[in-house]
Coordinates of C-alpha atoms (C1' of nucleotides) in Angstrom, one line a residue:
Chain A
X1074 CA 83.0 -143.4 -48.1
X1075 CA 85.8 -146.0 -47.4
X1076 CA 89.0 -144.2 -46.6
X1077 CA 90.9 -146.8 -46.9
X1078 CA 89.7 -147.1 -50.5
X1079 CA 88.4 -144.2 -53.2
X1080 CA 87.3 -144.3 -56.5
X1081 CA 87.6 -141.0 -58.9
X1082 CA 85.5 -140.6 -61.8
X1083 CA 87.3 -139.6 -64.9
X1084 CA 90.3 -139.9 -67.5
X1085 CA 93.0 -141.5 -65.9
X1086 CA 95.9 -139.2 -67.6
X1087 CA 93.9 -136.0 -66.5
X1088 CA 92.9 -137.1 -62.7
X1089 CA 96.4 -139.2 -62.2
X1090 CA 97.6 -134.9 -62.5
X1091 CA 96.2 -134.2 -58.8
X1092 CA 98.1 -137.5 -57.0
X1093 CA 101.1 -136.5 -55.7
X1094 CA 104.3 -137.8 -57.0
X1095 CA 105.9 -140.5 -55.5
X1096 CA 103.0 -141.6 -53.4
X1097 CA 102.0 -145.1 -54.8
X1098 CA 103.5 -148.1 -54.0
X1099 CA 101.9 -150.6 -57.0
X1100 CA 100.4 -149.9 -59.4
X1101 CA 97.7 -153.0 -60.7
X1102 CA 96.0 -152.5 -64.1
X1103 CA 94.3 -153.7 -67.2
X1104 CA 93.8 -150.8 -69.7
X1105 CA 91.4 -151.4 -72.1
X1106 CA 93.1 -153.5 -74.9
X1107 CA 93.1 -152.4 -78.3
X1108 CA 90.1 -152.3 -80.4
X1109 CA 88.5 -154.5 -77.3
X1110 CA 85.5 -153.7 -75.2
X1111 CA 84.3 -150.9 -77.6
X1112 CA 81.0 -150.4 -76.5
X1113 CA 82.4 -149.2 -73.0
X1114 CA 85.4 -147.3 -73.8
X1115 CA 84.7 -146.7 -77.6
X1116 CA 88.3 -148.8 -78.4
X1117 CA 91.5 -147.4 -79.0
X1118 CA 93.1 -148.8 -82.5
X1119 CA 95.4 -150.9 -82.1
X1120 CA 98.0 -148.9 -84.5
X1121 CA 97.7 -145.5 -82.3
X1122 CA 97.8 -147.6 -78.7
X1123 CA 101.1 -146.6 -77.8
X1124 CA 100.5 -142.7 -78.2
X1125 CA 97.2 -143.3 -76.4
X1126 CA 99.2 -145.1 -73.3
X1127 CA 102.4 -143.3 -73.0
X1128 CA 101.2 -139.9 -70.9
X1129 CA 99.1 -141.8 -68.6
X1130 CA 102.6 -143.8 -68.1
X1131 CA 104.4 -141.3 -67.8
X1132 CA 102.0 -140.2 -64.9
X1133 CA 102.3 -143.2 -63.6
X1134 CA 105.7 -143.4 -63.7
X1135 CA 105.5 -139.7 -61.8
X1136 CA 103.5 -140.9 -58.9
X1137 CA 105.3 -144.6 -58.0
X1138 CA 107.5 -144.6 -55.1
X1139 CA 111.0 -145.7 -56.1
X1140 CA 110.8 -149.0 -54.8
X1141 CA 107.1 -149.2 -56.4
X1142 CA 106.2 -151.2 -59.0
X1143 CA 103.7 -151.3 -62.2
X1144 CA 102.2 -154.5 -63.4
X1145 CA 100.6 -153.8 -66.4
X1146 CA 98.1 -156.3 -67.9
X1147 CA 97.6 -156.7 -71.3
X1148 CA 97.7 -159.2 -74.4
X1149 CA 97.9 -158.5 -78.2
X1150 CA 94.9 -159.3 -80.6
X1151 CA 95.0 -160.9 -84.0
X1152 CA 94.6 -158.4 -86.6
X1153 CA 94.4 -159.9 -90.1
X1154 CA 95.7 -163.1 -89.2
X1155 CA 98.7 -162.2 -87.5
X1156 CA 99.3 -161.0 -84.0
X1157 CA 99.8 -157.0 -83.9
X1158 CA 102.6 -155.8 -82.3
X1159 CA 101.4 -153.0 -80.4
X1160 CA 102.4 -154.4 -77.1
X1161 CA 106.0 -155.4 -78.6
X1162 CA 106.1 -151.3 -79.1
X1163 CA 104.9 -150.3 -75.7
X1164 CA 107.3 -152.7 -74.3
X1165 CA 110.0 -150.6 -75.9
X1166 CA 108.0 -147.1 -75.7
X1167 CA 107.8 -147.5 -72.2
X1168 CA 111.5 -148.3 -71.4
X1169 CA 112.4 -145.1 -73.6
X1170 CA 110.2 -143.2 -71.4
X1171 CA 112.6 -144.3 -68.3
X1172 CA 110.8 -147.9 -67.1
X1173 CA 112.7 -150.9 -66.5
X1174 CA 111.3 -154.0 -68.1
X1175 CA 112.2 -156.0 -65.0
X1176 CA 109.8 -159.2 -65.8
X1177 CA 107.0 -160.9 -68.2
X1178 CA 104.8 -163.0 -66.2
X1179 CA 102.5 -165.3 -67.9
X1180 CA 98.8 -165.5 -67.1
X1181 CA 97.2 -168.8 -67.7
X1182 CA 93.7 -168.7 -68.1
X1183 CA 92.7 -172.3 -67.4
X1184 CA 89.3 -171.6 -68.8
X1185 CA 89.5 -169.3 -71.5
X1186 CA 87.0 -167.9 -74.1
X1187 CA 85.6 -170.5 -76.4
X1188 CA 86.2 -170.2 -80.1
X1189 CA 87.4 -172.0 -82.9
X1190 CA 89.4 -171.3 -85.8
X1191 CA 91.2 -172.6 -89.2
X1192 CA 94.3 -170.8 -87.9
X1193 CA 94.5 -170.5 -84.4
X1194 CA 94.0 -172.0 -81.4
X1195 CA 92.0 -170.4 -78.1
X1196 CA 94.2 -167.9 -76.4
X1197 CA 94.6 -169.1 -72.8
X1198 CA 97.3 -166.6 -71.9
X1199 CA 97.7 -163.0 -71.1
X1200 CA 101.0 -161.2 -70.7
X1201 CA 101.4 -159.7 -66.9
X1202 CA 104.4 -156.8 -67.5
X1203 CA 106.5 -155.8 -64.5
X1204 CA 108.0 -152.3 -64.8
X1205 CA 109.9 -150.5 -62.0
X1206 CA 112.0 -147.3 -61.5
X1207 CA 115.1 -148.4 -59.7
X1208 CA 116.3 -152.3 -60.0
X1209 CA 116.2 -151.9 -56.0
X1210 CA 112.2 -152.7 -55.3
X1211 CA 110.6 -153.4 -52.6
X1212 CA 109.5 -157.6 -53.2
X1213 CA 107.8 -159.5 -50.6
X1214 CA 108.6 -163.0 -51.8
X1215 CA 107.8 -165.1 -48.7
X1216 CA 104.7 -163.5 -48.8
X1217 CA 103.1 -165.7 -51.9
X1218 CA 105.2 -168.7 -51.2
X1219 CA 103.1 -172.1 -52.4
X1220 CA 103.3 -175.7 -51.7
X1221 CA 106.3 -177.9 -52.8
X1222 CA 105.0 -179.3 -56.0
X1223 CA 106.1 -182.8 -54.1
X1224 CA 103.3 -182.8 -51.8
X1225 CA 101.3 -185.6 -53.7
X1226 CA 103.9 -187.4 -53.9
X1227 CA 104.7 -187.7 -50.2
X1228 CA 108.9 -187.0 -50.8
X1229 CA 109.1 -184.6 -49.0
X1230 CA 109.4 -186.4 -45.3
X1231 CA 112.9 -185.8 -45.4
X1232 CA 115.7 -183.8 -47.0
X1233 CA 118.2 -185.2 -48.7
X1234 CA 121.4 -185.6 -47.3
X1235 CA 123.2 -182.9 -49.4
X1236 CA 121.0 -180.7 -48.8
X1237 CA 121.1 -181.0 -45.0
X1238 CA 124.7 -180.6 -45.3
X1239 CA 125.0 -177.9 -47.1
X1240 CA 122.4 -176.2 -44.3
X1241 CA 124.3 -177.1 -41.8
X1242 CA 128.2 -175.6 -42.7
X1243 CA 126.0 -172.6 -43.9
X1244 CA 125.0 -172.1 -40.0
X1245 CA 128.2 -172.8 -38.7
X1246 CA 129.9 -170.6 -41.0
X1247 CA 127.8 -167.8 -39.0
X1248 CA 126.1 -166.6 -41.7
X1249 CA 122.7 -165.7 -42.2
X1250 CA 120.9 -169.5 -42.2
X1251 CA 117.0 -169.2 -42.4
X1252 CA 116.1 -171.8 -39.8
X1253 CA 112.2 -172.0 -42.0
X1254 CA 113.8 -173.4 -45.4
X1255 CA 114.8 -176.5 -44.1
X1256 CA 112.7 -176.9 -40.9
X1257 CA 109.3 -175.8 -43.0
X1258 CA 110.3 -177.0 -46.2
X1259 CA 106.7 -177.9 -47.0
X1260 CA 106.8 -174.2 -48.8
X1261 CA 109.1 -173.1 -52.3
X1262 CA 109.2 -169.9 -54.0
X1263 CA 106.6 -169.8 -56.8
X1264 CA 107.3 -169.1 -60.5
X1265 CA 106.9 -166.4 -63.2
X1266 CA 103.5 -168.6 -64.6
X1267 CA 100.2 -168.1 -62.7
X1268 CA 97.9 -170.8 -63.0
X1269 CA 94.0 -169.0 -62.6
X1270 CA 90.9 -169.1 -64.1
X1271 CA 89.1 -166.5 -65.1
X1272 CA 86.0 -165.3 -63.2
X1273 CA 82.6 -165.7 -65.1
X1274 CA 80.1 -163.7 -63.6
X1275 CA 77.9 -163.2 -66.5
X1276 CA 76.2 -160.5 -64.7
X1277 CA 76.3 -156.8 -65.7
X1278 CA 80.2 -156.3 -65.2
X1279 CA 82.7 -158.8 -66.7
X1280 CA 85.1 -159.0 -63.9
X1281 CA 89.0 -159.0 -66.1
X1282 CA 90.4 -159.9 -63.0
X1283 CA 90.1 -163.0 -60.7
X1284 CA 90.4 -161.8 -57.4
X1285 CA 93.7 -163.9 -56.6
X1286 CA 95.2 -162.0 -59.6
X1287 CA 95.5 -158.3 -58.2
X1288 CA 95.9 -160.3 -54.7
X1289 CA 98.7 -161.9 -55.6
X1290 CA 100.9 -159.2 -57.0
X1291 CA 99.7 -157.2 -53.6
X1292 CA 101.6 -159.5 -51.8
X1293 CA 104.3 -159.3 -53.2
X1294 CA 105.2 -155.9 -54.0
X1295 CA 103.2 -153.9 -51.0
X1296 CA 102.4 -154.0 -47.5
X1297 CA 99.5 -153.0 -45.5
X1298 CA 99.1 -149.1 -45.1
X1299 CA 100.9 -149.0 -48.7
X1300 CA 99.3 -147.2 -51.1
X1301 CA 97.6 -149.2 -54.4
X1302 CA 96.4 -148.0 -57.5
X1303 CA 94.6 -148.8 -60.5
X1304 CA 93.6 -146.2 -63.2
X1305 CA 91.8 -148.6 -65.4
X1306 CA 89.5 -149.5 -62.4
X1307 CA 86.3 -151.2 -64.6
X1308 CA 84.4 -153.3 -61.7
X1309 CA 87.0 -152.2 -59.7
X1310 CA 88.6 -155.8 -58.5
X1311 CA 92.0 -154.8 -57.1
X1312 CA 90.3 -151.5 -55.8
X1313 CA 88.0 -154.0 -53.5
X1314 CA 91.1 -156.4 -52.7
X1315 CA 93.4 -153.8 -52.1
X1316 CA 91.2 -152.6 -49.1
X1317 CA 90.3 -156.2 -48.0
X1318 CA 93.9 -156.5 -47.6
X1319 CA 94.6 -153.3 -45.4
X1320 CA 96.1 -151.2 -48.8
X1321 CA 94.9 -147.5 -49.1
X1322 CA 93.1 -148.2 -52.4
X1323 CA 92.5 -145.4 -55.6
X1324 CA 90.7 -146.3 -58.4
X1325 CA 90.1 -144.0 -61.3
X1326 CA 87.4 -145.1 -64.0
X1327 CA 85.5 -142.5 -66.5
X1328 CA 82.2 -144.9 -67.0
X1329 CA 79.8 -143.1 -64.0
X1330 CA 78.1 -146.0 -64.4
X1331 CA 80.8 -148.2 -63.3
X1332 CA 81.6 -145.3 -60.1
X1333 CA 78.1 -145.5 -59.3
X1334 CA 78.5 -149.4 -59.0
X1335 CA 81.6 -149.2 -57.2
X1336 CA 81.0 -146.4 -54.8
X1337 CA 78.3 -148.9 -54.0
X1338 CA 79.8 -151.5 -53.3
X1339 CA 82.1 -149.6 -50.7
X1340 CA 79.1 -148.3 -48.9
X1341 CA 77.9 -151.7 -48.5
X1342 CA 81.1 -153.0 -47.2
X1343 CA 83.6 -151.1 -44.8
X1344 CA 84.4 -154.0 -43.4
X1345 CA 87.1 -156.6 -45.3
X1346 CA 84.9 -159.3 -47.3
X1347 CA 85.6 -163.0 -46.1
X1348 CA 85.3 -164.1 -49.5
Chain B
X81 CA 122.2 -193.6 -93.9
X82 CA 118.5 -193.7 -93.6
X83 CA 117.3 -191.6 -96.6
X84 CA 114.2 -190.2 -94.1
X85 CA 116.4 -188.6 -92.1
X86 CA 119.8 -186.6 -92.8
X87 CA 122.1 -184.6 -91.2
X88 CA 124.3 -182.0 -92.5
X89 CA 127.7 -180.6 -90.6
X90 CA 127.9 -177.0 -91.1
X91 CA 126.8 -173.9 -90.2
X92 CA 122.9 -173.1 -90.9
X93 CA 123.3 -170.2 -92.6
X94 CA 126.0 -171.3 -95.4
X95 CA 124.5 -175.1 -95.7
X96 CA 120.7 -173.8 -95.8
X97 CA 121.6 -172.1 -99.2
X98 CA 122.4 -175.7 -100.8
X99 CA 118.5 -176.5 -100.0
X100 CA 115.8 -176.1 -102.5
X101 CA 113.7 -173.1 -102.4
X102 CA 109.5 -173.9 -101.5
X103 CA 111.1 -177.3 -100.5
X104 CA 110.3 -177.7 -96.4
X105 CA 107.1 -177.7 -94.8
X106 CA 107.9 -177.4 -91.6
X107 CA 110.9 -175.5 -89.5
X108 CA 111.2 -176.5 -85.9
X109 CA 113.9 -175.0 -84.1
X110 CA 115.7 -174.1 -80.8
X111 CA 118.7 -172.1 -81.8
X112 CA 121.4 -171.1 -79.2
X113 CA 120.0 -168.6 -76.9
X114 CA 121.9 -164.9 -76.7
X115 CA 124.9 -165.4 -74.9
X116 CA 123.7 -169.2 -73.5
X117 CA 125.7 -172.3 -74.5
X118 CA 128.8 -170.3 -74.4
X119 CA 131.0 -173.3 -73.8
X120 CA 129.9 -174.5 -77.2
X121 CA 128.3 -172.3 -79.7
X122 CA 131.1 -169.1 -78.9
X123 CA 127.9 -167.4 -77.5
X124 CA 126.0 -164.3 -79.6
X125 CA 125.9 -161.3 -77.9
X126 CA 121.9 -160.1 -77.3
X127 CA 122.4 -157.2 -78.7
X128 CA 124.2 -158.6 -81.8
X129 CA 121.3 -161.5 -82.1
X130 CA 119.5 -159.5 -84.4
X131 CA 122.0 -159.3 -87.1
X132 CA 122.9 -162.8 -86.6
X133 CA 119.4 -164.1 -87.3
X134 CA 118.2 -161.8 -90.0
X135 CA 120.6 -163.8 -92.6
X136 CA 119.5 -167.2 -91.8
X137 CA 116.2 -166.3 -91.6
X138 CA 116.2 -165.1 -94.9
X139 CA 117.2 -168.2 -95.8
X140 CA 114.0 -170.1 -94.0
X141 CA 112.1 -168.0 -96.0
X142 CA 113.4 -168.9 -99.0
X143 CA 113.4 -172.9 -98.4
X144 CA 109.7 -173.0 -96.9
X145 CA 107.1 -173.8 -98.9
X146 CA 104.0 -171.0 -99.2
X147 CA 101.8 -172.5 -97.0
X148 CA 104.3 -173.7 -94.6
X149 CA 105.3 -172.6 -90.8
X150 CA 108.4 -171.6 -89.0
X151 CA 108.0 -172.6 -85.4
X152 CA 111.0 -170.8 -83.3
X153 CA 111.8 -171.5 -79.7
X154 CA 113.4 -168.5 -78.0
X155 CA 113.6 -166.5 -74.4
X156 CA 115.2 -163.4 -73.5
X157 CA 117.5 -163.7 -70.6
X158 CA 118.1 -161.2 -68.0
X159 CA 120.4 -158.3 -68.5
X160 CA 121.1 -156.0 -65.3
X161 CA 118.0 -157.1 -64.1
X162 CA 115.7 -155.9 -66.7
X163 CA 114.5 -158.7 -69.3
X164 CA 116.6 -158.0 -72.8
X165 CA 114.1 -156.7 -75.5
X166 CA 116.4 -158.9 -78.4
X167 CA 113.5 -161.4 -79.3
X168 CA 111.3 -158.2 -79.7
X169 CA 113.0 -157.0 -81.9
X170 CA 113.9 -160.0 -83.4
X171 CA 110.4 -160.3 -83.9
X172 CA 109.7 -156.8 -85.4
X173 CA 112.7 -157.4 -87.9
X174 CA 111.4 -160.8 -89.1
X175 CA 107.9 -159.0 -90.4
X176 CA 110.2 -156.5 -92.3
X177 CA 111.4 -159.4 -93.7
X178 CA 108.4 -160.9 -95.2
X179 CA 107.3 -163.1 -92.3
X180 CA 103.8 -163.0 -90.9
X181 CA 103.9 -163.1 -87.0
X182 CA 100.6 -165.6 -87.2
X183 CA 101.0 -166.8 -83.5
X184 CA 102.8 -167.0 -79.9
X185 CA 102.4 -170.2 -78.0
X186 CA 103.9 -170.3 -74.5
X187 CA 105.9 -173.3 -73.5
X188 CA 105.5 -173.8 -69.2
X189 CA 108.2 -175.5 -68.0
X190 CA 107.4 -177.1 -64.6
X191 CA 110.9 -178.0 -63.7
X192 CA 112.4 -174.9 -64.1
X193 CA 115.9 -173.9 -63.6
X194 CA 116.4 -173.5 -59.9
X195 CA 117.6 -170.4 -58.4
X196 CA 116.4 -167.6 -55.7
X197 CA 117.6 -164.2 -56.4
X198 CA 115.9 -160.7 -54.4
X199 CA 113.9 -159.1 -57.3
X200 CA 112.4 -162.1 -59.7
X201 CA 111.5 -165.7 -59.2
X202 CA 112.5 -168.7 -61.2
X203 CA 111.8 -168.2 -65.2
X204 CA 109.7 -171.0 -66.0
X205 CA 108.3 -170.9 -69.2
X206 CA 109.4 -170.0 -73.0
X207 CA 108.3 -168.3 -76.2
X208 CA 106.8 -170.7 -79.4
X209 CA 106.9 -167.8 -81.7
X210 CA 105.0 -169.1 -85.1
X211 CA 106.0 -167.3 -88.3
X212 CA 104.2 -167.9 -91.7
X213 CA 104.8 -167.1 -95.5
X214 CA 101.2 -166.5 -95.8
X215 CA 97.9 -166.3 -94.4
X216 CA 96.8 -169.0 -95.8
X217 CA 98.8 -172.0 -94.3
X218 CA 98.1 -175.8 -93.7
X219 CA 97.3 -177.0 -90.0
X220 CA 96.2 -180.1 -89.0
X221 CA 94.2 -178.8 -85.7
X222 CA 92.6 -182.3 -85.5
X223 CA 95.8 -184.4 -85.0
X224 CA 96.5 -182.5 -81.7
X225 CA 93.0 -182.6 -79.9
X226 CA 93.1 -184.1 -76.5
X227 CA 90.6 -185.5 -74.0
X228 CA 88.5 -182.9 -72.3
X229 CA 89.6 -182.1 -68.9
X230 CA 86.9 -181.8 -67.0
X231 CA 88.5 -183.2 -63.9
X232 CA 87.0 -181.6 -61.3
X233 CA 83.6 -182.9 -61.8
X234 CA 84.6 -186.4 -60.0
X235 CA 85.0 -188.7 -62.8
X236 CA 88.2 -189.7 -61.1
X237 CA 86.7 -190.2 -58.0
X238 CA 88.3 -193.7 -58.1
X239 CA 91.6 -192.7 -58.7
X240 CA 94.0 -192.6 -56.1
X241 CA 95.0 -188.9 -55.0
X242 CA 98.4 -189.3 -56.2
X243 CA 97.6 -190.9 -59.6
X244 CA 94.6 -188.2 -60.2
X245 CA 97.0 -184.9 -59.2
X246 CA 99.3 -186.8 -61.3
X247 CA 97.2 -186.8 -64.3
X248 CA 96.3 -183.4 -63.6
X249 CA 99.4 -181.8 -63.6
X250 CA 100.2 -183.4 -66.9
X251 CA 97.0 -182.9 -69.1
X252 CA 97.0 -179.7 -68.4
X253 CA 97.2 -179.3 -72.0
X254 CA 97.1 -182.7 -72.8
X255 CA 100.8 -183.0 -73.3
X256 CA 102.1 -186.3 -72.2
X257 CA 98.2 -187.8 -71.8
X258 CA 98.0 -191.6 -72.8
X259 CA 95.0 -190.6 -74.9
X260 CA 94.5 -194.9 -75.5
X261 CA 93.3 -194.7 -71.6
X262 CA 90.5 -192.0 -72.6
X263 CA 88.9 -193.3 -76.1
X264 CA 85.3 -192.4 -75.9
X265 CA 85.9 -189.0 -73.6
X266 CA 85.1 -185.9 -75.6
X267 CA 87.8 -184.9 -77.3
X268 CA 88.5 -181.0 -77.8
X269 CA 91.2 -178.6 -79.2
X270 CA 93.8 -177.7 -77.0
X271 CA 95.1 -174.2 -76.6
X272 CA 98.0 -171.8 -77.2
X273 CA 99.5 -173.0 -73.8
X274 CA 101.8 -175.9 -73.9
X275 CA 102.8 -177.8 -70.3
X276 CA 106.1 -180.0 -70.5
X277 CA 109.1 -180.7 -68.3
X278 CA 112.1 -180.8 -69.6
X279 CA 113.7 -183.9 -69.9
X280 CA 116.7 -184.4 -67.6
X281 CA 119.1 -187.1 -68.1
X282 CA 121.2 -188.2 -65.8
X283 CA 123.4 -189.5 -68.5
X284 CA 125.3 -188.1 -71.5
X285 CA 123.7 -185.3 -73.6
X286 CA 120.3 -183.7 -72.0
X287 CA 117.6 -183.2 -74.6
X288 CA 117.0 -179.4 -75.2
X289 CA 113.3 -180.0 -75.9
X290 CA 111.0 -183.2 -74.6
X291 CA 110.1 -185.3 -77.5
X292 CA 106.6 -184.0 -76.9
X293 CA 107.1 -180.2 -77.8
X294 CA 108.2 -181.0 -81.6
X295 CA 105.8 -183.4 -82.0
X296 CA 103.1 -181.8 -81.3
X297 CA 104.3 -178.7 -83.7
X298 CA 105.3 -181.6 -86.6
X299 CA 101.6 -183.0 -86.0
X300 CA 99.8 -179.8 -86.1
X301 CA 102.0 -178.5 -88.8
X302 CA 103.1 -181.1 -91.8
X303 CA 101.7 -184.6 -92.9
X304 CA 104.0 -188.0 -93.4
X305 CA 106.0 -187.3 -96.1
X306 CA 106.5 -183.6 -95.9
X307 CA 110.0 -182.0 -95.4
X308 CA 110.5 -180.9 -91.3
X309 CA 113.9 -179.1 -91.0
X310 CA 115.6 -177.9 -87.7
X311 CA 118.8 -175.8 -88.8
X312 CA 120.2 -176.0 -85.1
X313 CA 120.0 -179.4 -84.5
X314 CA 121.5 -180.1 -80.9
X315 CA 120.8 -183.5 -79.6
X316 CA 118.6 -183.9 -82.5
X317 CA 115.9 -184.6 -80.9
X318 CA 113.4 -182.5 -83.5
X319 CA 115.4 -184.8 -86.2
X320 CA 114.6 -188.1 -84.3
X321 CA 110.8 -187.4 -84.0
X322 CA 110.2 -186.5 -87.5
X323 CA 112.0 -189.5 -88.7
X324 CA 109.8 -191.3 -86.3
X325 CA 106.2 -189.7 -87.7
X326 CA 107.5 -190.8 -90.9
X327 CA 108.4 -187.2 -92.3
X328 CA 111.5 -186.4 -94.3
X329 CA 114.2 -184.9 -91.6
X330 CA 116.9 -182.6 -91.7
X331 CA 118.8 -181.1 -90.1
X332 CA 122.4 -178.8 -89.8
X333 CA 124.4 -178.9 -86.8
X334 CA 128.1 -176.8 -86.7
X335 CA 129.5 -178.6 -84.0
X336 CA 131.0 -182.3 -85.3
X337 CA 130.9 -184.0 -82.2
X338 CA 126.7 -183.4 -82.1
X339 CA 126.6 -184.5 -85.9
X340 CA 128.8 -187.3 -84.8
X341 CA 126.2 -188.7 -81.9
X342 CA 123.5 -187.5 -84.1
X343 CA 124.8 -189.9 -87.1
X344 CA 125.1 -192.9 -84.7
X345 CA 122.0 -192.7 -83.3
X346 CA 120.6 -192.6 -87.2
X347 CA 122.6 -195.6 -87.9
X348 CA 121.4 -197.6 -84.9
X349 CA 117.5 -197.4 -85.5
X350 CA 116.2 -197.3 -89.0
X351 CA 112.9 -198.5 -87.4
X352 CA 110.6 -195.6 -85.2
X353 CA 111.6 -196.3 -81.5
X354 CA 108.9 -196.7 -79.2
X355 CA 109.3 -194.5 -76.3
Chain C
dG1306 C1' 107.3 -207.2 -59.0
dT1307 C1' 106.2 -202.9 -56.7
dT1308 C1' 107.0 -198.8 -54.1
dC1309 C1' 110.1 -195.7 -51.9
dC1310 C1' 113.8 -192.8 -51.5
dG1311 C1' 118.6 -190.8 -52.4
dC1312 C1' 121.0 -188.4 -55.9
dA1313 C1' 122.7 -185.7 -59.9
dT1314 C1' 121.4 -182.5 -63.0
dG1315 C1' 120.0 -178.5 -65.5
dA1316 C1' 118.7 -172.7 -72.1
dA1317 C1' 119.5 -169.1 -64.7
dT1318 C1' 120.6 -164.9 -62.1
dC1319 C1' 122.6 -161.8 -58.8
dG1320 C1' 126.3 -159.7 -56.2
dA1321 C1' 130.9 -159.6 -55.1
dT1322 C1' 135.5 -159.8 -56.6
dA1323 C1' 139.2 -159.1 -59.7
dG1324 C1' 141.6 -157.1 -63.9
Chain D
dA859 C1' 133.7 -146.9 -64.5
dC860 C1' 133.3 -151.0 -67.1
dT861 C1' 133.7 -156.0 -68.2
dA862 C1' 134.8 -160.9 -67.1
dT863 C1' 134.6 -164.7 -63.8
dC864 C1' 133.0 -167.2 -59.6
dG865 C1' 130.2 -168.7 -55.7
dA866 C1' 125.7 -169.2 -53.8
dT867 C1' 121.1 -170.0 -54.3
dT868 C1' 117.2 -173.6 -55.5
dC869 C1' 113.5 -177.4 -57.2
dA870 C1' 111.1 -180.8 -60.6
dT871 C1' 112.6 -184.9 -62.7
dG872 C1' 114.2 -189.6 -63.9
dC873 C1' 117.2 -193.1 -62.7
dG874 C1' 118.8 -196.8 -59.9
dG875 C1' 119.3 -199.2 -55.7
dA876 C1' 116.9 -200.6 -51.5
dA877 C1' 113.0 -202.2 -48.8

DNA sequence: GTTCCGCATGAATCGATAG
DNA sequence: ACTATCGATTCATGCGGAA
């Protein structure tokens, strides 16, 4: 097997019990939702999610490094016509239990499921929770930096004049002045809304995941040689990009069927995937 | 005045009592953030915003009609770097009130608020949280659909680059689409994810919302005719664009001077404007 | 007439400084 | 220690003047 990455078969709150605290630097994961995908993992009710979720956070939250962090995946369902507010209490749970709630991202699922309703619309958005130990994390920030939303329209030959200035006293003054802002300024900071579209491979596994997802948030709160971990592993996506991208990768799942597949897969590949 | 439209100088909770009960169709509103808009609005601390809701609320339920919606716009700020939980709560003690939590559209602002700080990235998008008396209410899902975007496939192969990346980045929900330019395209439903900039004036008063984002709710939402009230009136804007689709507006405002612009702006154009 | 480019302007947030 | 204020950071947008 990979050593870079490892997949355990079993209950995530009973195998997360032989990781040793303080040994994970991100944690990436979509639990099952609630009262979803109940032919695999026989659905947890929506009303009795947060009891279900709350030891296998409080693993979690035993195993992250300090400066780790916890994205946690996850989107209410309608129940009865109104959205239940099981994630609302989790939210809150979770923050009791000693988390910060540093951050909601917003997934946007360009292409999401088809449907159609008298009272709702297609949901194209999933909520992507930060938590964290310590307000002092470890963030990567220049590491997912995107194109200046400009670039089509060709602005961006030259800075304005203010801004110029404004670089230019900063350097004088002596202080830090980061030469690639204005030099490179091709490049800005993205947002809190990821634009991706969800991966339809209609064969065997659903992938939850695109790739870019778990890759993203890799980037920005780990390094290579960190340590990455997903105890909701499924078809194991962020277990394969973690290792692609030089993480120690652990996955725990409890479908064998979904090991099997993934240990697999490892065999197959020890080197990093182009793709 | 023009009878389609009225304004009322108060504050919402007090002046919403002198409105009929089962009277509005449609509430559309932005009201002052926690602790934003200090300057004017005296600021509400978040974890006061609760308690200073609940009673206008109350009131919103009473005035709404049985089969009509309360669209609210709201985000939690950032408080010692961890996101507030205010609006969930908010949320949780609007259902113990009687309100049905039937919906949460997201709002993704593109021109977000600048800003780089260490541990989160620029906040770029906002909560639509939809509230309903019932299960059964009226939506006009028809008077919202927008030309399918299937963009990629080269049907605007002839398009310049600029003018096609243009077009994408606005129809990404359709918002802001000429849909005259596209008659005979497919039309479909859009979904739970709205994209609009804000709209930044150089001049005078900014516009909390784009004319776009309570349009779209009033279209979805009401018919011509039907009572749309927005008890935190600002600029007006929500006021203006009802007026313009022909419903009956009103709206409450506390501060005079807004009321004041608000008035002369009513007096000014009895007729829709065109922009 | 177009297109291009400079400029001001935000529902922001953090860290340091001051009372 | 806890709260209030201030400066620094940053980018999409629309307007208006220039080419």
């Amino acid at each position: 097997m990979d050593a870079q990455a490892r997949i355990v078969l079993g209950d995530a709150r009973q195998q997360l019990q032989q990781l040793g605290e303080n040994s994970v630097q991100l944690v990436v994961t979509s639990p099952p939702y609630a009262d979803q995908r109940k032919s695999t993992y026989g659905g947890i009710h929506p009303d009795r999610y947060v009891d279900w979720f709350l030891p296998i956070a409080s693993e979690l939250l035993r195993v992250l490094k300090p400066r780790g962090t916890f994205i946690l995946n996850i989107k209410e369902k309608a129940v009865n016509g109104e959205r239940h507010t099981y994630v609302l209490d989790l939210i809150k749970a979770l923050r009791e239990q000693g988390w910060l709630w540093t951050e909601e991202f917003i997934w946007h699922k360009k292409n999401s499921y088809p449907g159609k309703w008298p009272n709702r619309f297609r949901d194209s958005w999933e909520r992507l929770l930060q938590f964290n130990k310590s307000r002092k994390f470890d963030m990567y920030q220049a590491a997912v930096m995107v194109p200046v939303g400009d670039w089509a329209k060709g602005r961006l030959s030259k800075l304005s004049e203010t801004d110029r200035i404004r670089d230019e006293s900063r350097s004088e003054s002596g202080f830090g002045k980061n030469v690639s802002n204005w030099l490179g300024r091709d490049m800005v900071y993205p947002t809190n809304v990821l634009h991706m579209a969800t991966e339809c491979n209609n064969q065997g596994h659903s992938a939850v995941f695109p790739r870019q997802l778990p890759e993203w948030f890799i980037k920005l709160f780990s390094q290579p040689g960190d340590t990455v971990l997903d105890p909701f592993a499924g078809s194991g996506t962020t277990l394969f990009v973690a290792r692609d991208m030089k993480r120690r990768a652990i996955g725990i799942e409890i479908l064998p069927e979904y090991v099997e597949a993934i240990e697999a897969k490892l065999r197959l590949r020890q080197q990093p995937q182009l793709v």
